[in-house]
């Protein structure tokens, strides 16, 4: 590990633009040990007080430092946003969730093995160096929204549920603002090292959830083993039925793209319709129309189709 200067902040305002934030440290410390990230200045934000879940109009404001375990167990979240509790509990392990924070979870880096191996070419770690995953081992890589420069996935489970819930990210810094989570993470294009819309000196202060929508909420994660594994594919689904038809539906997908993925055309195709296997098959066709595998991750295309079909059956109360 390289030398660095460590300081503690008591506010998120006025963070030095050249500093790297550390929250729970569950991702950043590993990256520093592997010298994938070599920050010269670390600012610890755990003393900034952003560690509460509060009512925000009809919704919730979740401070960036709220731990994943506390968020999953919060009574309002369990009652009104169960898809979020389910997604959080599907992630990592109990010990990690006790340390991992809301902001850190959104900002965690990809699990592409070539990103972690500093001997390998990686455009995300060293812009312009190339991408060793292309032509390499691709089992965990993306099938949607990829570019010739990067095919990595975003590893968060929590973010997938937040996307289905229409969450917003509250940003603090020189230009304080709120950004829909759908616009917070970026696709790789030719700048895979730029992963979010955050600018130097900015930080996540909180995540805001709109009023609860009710309905049936599910998070399904397919992975290589039952715990302590990242998603191969995952789906957060919320459906509100109306007289036997799909009145409202939100679907977000993990493990398949550089960012948590949502495709409104799939939802629009389902809204107002009576659930049926044919309808679900058309929804999967729409979702996967531009999906592209790269060798070992091709299995994700039929896997995502089957998982979507099963989840749609579940949330619309059809028997699979
Ligand atoms: C073995 C293992 C298994 C895991 N399995 C899963 C899993 O199945 N599903 C899953 O979703 N996650 C999983 N994780 C990831 C874990 O959830 C993340 O490491 C954690 O959420 C990161 O939060 P943190 O507070 O520790 O962030 P840190 O490690 O402190 O920071 C991570 C990144 O976020 C930045 N950051 C932190 N807070 C802010 C802020 N407020 N504003 C701007 N930037 C910020 C940091 O600068 C850093 O780049 C796993 C991790 C491990 C080690
Ligand atoms: S897929 Fe992205 S993260 Fe992985 S090696 Fe290629 S550029 Fe790096």
PDB file of C-alpha atoms in Angstrom, residues 121-240:
ATOM      1  CA  UNK A 121      -4.580  -3.673 -19.376  1.00  0.00           C
ATOM      2  CA  UNK A 122      -7.642  -1.838 -18.150  1.00  0.00           C
ATOM      3  CA  UNK A 123      -9.142   1.364 -19.553  1.00  0.00           C
ATOM      4  CA  UNK A 124     -11.015   1.969 -16.326  1.00  0.00           C
ATOM      5  CA  UNK A 125      -7.850   1.908 -14.200  1.00  0.00           C
ATOM      6  CA  UNK A 126      -5.518   3.451 -16.825  1.00  0.00           C
ATOM      7  CA  UNK A 127      -7.451   5.299 -19.555  1.00  0.00           C
ATOM      8  CA  UNK A 128      -6.165   4.333 -23.015  1.00  0.00           C
ATOM      9  CA  UNK A 129      -4.434   1.139 -21.833  1.00  0.00           C
ATOM     10  CA  UNK A 130      -6.902  -1.260 -23.491  1.00  0.00           C
ATOM     11  CA  UNK A 131      -9.311  -3.820 -22.061  1.00  0.00           C
ATOM     12  CA  UNK A 132      -7.961  -7.243 -21.098  1.00  0.00           C
ATOM     13  CA  UNK A 133     -11.478  -8.578 -20.546  1.00  0.00           C
ATOM     14  CA  UNK A 134     -12.169  -8.397 -24.283  1.00  0.00           C
ATOM     15  CA  UNK A 135     -10.812 -11.736 -25.414  1.00  0.00           C
ATOM     16  CA  UNK A 136     -10.289 -12.768 -21.789  1.00  0.00           C
ATOM     17  CA  UNK A 137     -12.480 -14.360 -19.114  1.00  0.00           C
ATOM     18  CA  UNK A 138     -15.886 -12.706 -19.409  1.00  0.00           C
ATOM     19  CA  UNK A 139     -18.220 -14.802 -17.243  1.00  0.00           C
ATOM     20  CA  UNK A 140     -19.225 -11.886 -14.998  1.00  0.00           C
ATOM     21  CA  UNK A 141     -19.296  -9.188 -17.646  1.00  0.00           C
ATOM     22  CA  UNK A 142     -22.006  -7.036 -19.165  1.00  0.00           C
ATOM     23  CA  UNK A 143     -24.431  -7.865 -21.970  1.00  0.00           C
ATOM     24  CA  UNK A 144     -26.190  -4.489 -22.242  1.00  0.00           C
ATOM     25  CA  UNK A 145     -24.848  -0.974 -22.867  1.00  0.00           C
ATOM     26  CA  UNK A 146     -21.248  -2.123 -23.357  1.00  0.00           C
ATOM     27  CA  UNK A 147     -18.626  -0.309 -25.418  1.00  0.00           C
ATOM     28  CA  UNK A 148     -15.457  -1.432 -27.222  1.00  0.00           C
ATOM     29  CA  UNK A 149     -13.588   0.168 -24.295  1.00  0.00           C
ATOM     30  CA  UNK A 150     -15.170  -1.634 -21.315  1.00  0.00           C
ATOM     31  CA  UNK A 151     -17.621  -4.463 -20.647  1.00  0.00           C
ATOM     32  CA  UNK A 152     -17.590  -4.306 -16.842  1.00  0.00           C
ATOM     33  CA  UNK A 153     -20.726  -4.498 -14.668  1.00  0.00           C
ATOM     34  CA  UNK A 154     -21.800  -2.441 -11.680  1.00  0.00           C
ATOM     35  CA  UNK A 155     -21.836  -4.791  -8.689  1.00  0.00           C
ATOM     36  CA  UNK A 156     -24.401  -3.201  -6.344  1.00  0.00           C
ATOM     37  CA  UNK A 157     -27.621  -4.960  -5.357  1.00  0.00           C
ATOM     38  CA  UNK A 158     -28.946  -1.988  -3.383  1.00  0.00           C
ATOM     39  CA  UNK A 159     -28.670   0.325  -6.376  1.00  0.00           C
ATOM     40  CA  UNK A 160     -30.881  -1.958  -8.476  1.00  0.00           C
ATOM     41  CA  UNK A 161     -33.714  -1.741  -5.940  1.00  0.00           C
ATOM     42  CA  UNK A 162     -33.238   2.026  -5.578  1.00  0.00           C
ATOM     43  CA  UNK A 163     -33.516   2.404  -9.343  1.00  0.00           C
ATOM     44  CA  UNK A 164     -36.824   0.528  -9.434  1.00  0.00           C
ATOM     45  CA  UNK A 165     -38.003   2.798  -6.595  1.00  0.00           C
ATOM     46  CA  UNK A 166     -37.192   5.984  -8.592  1.00  0.00           C
ATOM     47  CA  UNK A 167     -34.637   7.164  -6.016  1.00  0.00           C
ATOM     48  CA  UNK A 168     -32.746  10.433  -6.318  1.00  0.00           C
ATOM     49  CA  UNK A 169     -29.167  11.133  -5.238  1.00  0.00           C
ATOM     50  CA  UNK A 170     -28.560  14.289  -3.207  1.00  0.00           C
ATOM     51  CA  UNK A 171     -25.176  15.741  -4.116  1.00  0.00           C
ATOM     52  CA  UNK A 172     -23.258  18.239  -1.983  1.00  0.00           C
ATOM     53  CA  UNK A 173     -20.358  20.386  -3.248  1.00  0.00           C
ATOM     54  CA  UNK A 174     -19.836  23.512  -5.324  1.00  0.00           C
ATOM     55  CA  UNK A 175     -23.104  22.802  -7.263  1.00  0.00           C
ATOM     56  CA  UNK A 176     -25.531  21.134  -4.821  1.00  0.00           C
ATOM     57  CA  UNK A 177     -28.273  19.277  -6.684  1.00  0.00           C
ATOM     58  CA  UNK A 178     -30.454  16.208  -6.860  1.00  0.00           C
ATOM     59  CA  UNK A 179     -29.977  13.703  -9.671  1.00  0.00           C
ATOM     60  CA  UNK A 180     -32.302  10.799 -10.473  1.00  0.00           C
ATOM     61  CA  UNK A 181     -30.412   7.585  -9.773  1.00  0.00           C
ATOM     62  CA  UNK A 182     -31.129   6.610 -13.400  1.00  0.00           C
ATOM     63  CA  UNK A 183     -28.854   9.498 -14.476  1.00  0.00           C
ATOM     64  CA  UNK A 184     -26.224   9.143 -11.727  1.00  0.00           C
ATOM     65  CA  UNK A 185     -24.158   6.233 -13.077  1.00  0.00           C
ATOM     66  CA  UNK A 186     -22.689   6.429 -16.570  1.00  0.00           C
ATOM     67  CA  UNK A 187     -22.329   3.948 -19.411  1.00  0.00           C
ATOM     68  CA  UNK A 188     -18.701   3.163 -20.309  1.00  0.00           C
ATOM     69  CA  UNK A 189     -18.597   4.636 -23.858  1.00  0.00           C
ATOM     70  CA  UNK A 190     -14.986   5.793 -24.404  1.00  0.00           C
ATOM     71  CA  UNK A 191     -14.485   6.989 -20.807  1.00  0.00           C
ATOM     72  CA  UNK A 192     -15.046   3.958 -18.559  1.00  0.00           C
ATOM     73  CA  UNK A 193     -12.953   5.601 -15.812  1.00  0.00           C
ATOM     74  CA  UNK A 194     -15.797   8.130 -15.344  1.00  0.00           C
ATOM     75  CA  UNK A 195     -18.430   6.095 -13.547  1.00  0.00           C
ATOM     76  CA  UNK A 196     -20.860   8.690 -12.198  1.00  0.00           C
ATOM     77  CA  UNK A 197     -21.786  12.340 -12.697  1.00  0.00           C
ATOM     78  CA  UNK A 198     -19.959  13.357  -9.487  1.00  0.00           C
ATOM     79  CA  UNK A 199     -17.340  16.061 -10.034  1.00  0.00           C
ATOM     80  CA  UNK A 200     -14.164  16.642  -7.978  1.00  0.00           C
ATOM     81  CA  UNK A 201     -15.037  18.084  -4.549  1.00  0.00           C
ATOM     82  CA  UNK A 202     -18.558  16.612  -4.669  1.00  0.00           C
ATOM     83  CA  UNK A 203     -19.997  13.918  -2.437  1.00  0.00           C
ATOM     84  CA  UNK A 204     -23.220  12.017  -1.990  1.00  0.00           C
ATOM     85  CA  UNK A 205     -25.063  13.484   0.992  1.00  0.00           C
ATOM     86  CA  UNK A 206     -28.153  11.268   0.865  1.00  0.00           C
ATOM     87  CA  UNK A 207     -30.506   9.180  -1.225  1.00  0.00           C
ATOM     88  CA  UNK A 208     -34.138  10.219  -1.406  1.00  0.00           C
ATOM     89  CA  UNK A 209     -37.063   7.886  -1.960  1.00  0.00           C
ATOM     90  CA  UNK A 210     -40.444   9.112  -3.229  1.00  0.00           C
ATOM     91  CA  UNK A 211     -43.733   8.166  -1.567  1.00  0.00           C
ATOM     92  CA  UNK A 212     -44.275   4.394  -1.362  1.00  0.00           C
ATOM     93  CA  UNK A 213     -46.175   2.814  -4.255  1.00  0.00           C
ATOM     94  CA  UNK A 214     -47.148  -0.443  -2.537  1.00  0.00           C
ATOM     95  CA  UNK A 215     -47.801  -3.386  -4.844  1.00  0.00           C
ATOM     96  CA  UNK A 216     -45.877  -6.632  -4.864  1.00  0.00           C
ATOM     97  CA  UNK A 217     -42.125  -6.092  -4.572  1.00  0.00           C
ATOM     98  CA  UNK A 218     -39.446  -8.695  -5.228  1.00  0.00           C
ATOM     99  CA  UNK A 219     -35.670  -8.834  -5.627  1.00  0.00           C
ATOM    100  CA  UNK A 220     -34.317 -11.929  -7.315  1.00  0.00           C
ATOM    101  CA  UNK A 221     -30.563 -12.465  -7.506  1.00  0.00           C
ATOM    102  CA  UNK A 222     -28.978 -15.316  -9.444  1.00  0.00           C
ATOM    103  CA  UNK A 223     -25.407 -16.033  -8.347  1.00  0.00           C
ATOM    104  CA  UNK A 224     -22.848 -18.789  -8.183  1.00  0.00           C
ATOM    105  CA  UNK A 225     -23.443 -19.534  -4.485  1.00  0.00           C
ATOM    106  CA  UNK A 226     -26.088 -18.608  -1.949  1.00  0.00           C
ATOM    107  CA  UNK A 227     -24.145 -15.921  -0.098  1.00  0.00           C
ATOM    108  CA  UNK A 228     -21.068 -13.761  -0.468  1.00  0.00           C
ATOM    109  CA  UNK A 229     -21.302 -13.664  -4.266  1.00  0.00           C
ATOM    110  CA  UNK A 230     -22.103 -10.889  -6.711  1.00  0.00           C
ATOM    111  CA  UNK A 231     -25.081 -11.128  -9.053  1.00  0.00           C
ATOM    112  CA  UNK A 232     -24.784 -12.899 -12.377  1.00  0.00           C
ATOM    113  CA  UNK A 233     -28.148 -11.308 -13.079  1.00  0.00           C
ATOM    114  CA  UNK A 234     -30.586  -9.704 -10.677  1.00  0.00           C
ATOM    115  CA  UNK A 235     -34.001  -8.092 -10.968  1.00  0.00           C
ATOM    116  CA  UNK A 236     -35.858  -5.647  -8.729  1.00  0.00           C
ATOM    117  CA  UNK A 237     -39.561  -5.712  -9.603  1.00  0.00           C
ATOM    118  CA  UNK A 238     -42.550  -3.765  -8.319  1.00  0.00           C
ATOM    119  CA  UNK A 239     -46.024  -4.426  -9.744  1.00  0.00           C
ATOM    120  CA  UNK A 240     -49.358  -2.881  -8.876  1.00  0.00           C
TER     121      UNK A 240
END
